[in-house]
């Protein structure tokens, strides 16, 4: 008996995980693809092409008044669906009405204003804010930092799998080094307690879990800012300590 073919959205999830995209990207892409299908009265995407994509994107801009970045996100999800899951070339040019860009200039805080914001914080959040401001990394890059990504001797951070799927090096603010060292000692104790309780596993990128079977238990690979609570990994269904963002 032949196995039952997977549902389309499950195929999308498999394709995304094969490319090692972030879980947040997986949820976003699946949501846009589902909205696209529902918008077209549950028609299968194989029955549709560029005209239907164009109508959907125009609807988002005209009726939903979404931001340009949101419309681009929806387009990226649909392009991923057709290219990587259905393996169908979209015919013709997608000439959707484009969402209007905000013409207002962004307000940038002065150094003194940033200091005022940071002083209103306390504990771990203050340390993370100082790390963000001093190193110039993004919030998600901060939350996904692992122990191996810190080089105290060189005062450097290695940022992995950035938006362009590249690595880069940035500065580690010296002012938080003692604070960060203390935090890591506490997290190492937490990790050792998790191991003693039969947990302590962390998600590894690509196929490293198969290549190095015990690496997911090593301190070297653990997140610097893990969740306070153990939770079920939505992908592997294993109980582990996710980053704060992924738990949310």
XYZ file of C-alpha atoms in Angstrom, residues 26-160:
135
model
C 8.308 28.836 8.368
C 5.264 30.065 10.276
C 5.079 33.260 8.226
C 5.349 31.508 4.845
C 2.788 28.859 5.760
C 0.391 31.562 6.942
C 0.689 33.575 3.694
C 0.250 30.501 1.520
C -2.835 29.474 3.459
C -4.272 33.001 3.142
C -3.582 32.942 -0.603
C -5.486 29.657 -0.983
C -8.417 30.850 1.116
C -8.562 34.131 -0.793
C -9.079 32.151 -4.000
C -11.872 30.001 -2.519
C -9.668 26.980 -1.692
C -8.410 26.471 -5.219
C -5.204 24.455 -5.372
C -2.164 26.601 -6.284
C -1.420 24.224 -9.178
C -4.576 25.543 -10.812
C -3.382 29.140 -10.457
C -0.474 31.197 -11.712
C 0.774 34.782 -12.008
C -2.687 36.388 -12.514
C -3.995 34.967 -9.237
C -0.816 35.960 -7.397
C -1.133 39.462 -8.810
C -4.783 39.761 -7.717
C -3.907 38.631 -4.193
C -1.005 41.068 -3.833
C -3.136 43.900 -5.178
C -5.842 43.043 -2.646
C -3.286 43.282 0.158
C -2.188 46.731 -0.984
C -5.580 48.220 -1.873
C -8.019 46.574 0.563
C -5.766 45.567 3.455
C -3.479 48.620 3.226
C -0.413 46.569 4.184
C 3.096 47.966 4.337
C 5.484 47.376 1.390
C 7.560 44.983 3.500
C 4.439 42.939 4.290
C 3.464 42.726 0.638
C 7.010 41.675 -0.278
C 6.881 39.040 2.439
C 3.697 37.594 0.960
C 5.276 37.574 -2.505
C 8.371 35.785 -1.182
C 6.191 33.098 0.401
C 4.294 32.487 -2.837
C 7.467 32.428 -4.931
C 8.887 29.855 -2.521
C 5.734 27.759 -2.914
C 5.853 27.691 -6.705
C 9.625 27.328 -7.078
C 10.534 24.949 -4.261
C 7.378 22.951 -3.580
C 5.284 22.829 -6.741
C 8.258 23.317 -9.115
C 6.135 25.473 -11.384
C 7.384 28.556 -13.220
C 5.102 31.533 -12.858
C 4.265 32.768 -16.326
C 4.371 36.439 -17.146
C 5.185 39.461 -15.022
C 3.424 40.011 -11.692
C 2.248 43.602 -12.047
C 0.404 44.049 -8.765
C -0.472 47.411 -7.279
C 2.424 48.162 -4.962
C 1.891 49.093 -1.335
C 2.715 52.727 -0.654
C 5.952 53.459 1.155
C 5.847 55.625 4.242
C 7.349 58.989 3.281
C 8.065 59.997 6.873
C 11.692 59.902 7.945
C 12.473 57.589 10.867
C 13.432 59.180 14.161
C 16.845 58.134 15.452
C 17.558 58.410 19.161
C 20.579 60.396 20.281
C 23.258 58.751 22.422
C 21.863 60.464 25.522
C 18.328 59.276 24.732
C 19.542 55.716 24.256
C 21.250 55.866 27.645
C 18.020 57.100 29.223
C 16.111 54.138 27.748
C 18.723 51.612 28.878
C 18.836 52.983 32.431
C 15.094 52.321 32.721
C 15.768 48.623 32.150
C 17.149 46.120 34.628
C 18.727 42.679 34.776
C 18.919 40.522 31.684
C 16.940 42.939 29.498
C 19.374 45.746 30.243
C 22.355 43.553 29.375
C 20.730 42.513 26.098
C 19.921 46.149 25.262
C 23.549 47.132 25.866
C 24.680 44.227 23.701
C 22.360 45.290 20.880
C 23.434 48.926 21.064
C 27.151 48.244 21.483
C 27.491 45.567 18.803
C 24.909 46.716 16.260
C 23.302 43.286 15.951
C 19.598 42.669 15.340
C 17.250 41.445 18.048
C 16.849 37.974 16.537
C 20.605 37.691 16.050
C 21.033 38.453 19.745
C 18.478 35.858 20.834
C 20.076 33.174 18.675
C 23.631 33.691 19.887
C 25.323 30.505 21.094
C 28.184 30.125 23.549
C 30.588 29.325 20.705
C 29.814 32.660 19.021
C 31.554 34.730 21.713
C 35.294 35.382 21.587
C 36.168 37.115 24.848
C 39.878 37.403 24.096
C 39.250 39.306 20.885
C 36.092 41.041 22.168
C 34.196 39.767 19.129
C 30.854 38.215 18.308
C 30.367 35.857 15.382
C 26.899 36.326 13.890
C 25.743 33.228 12.024
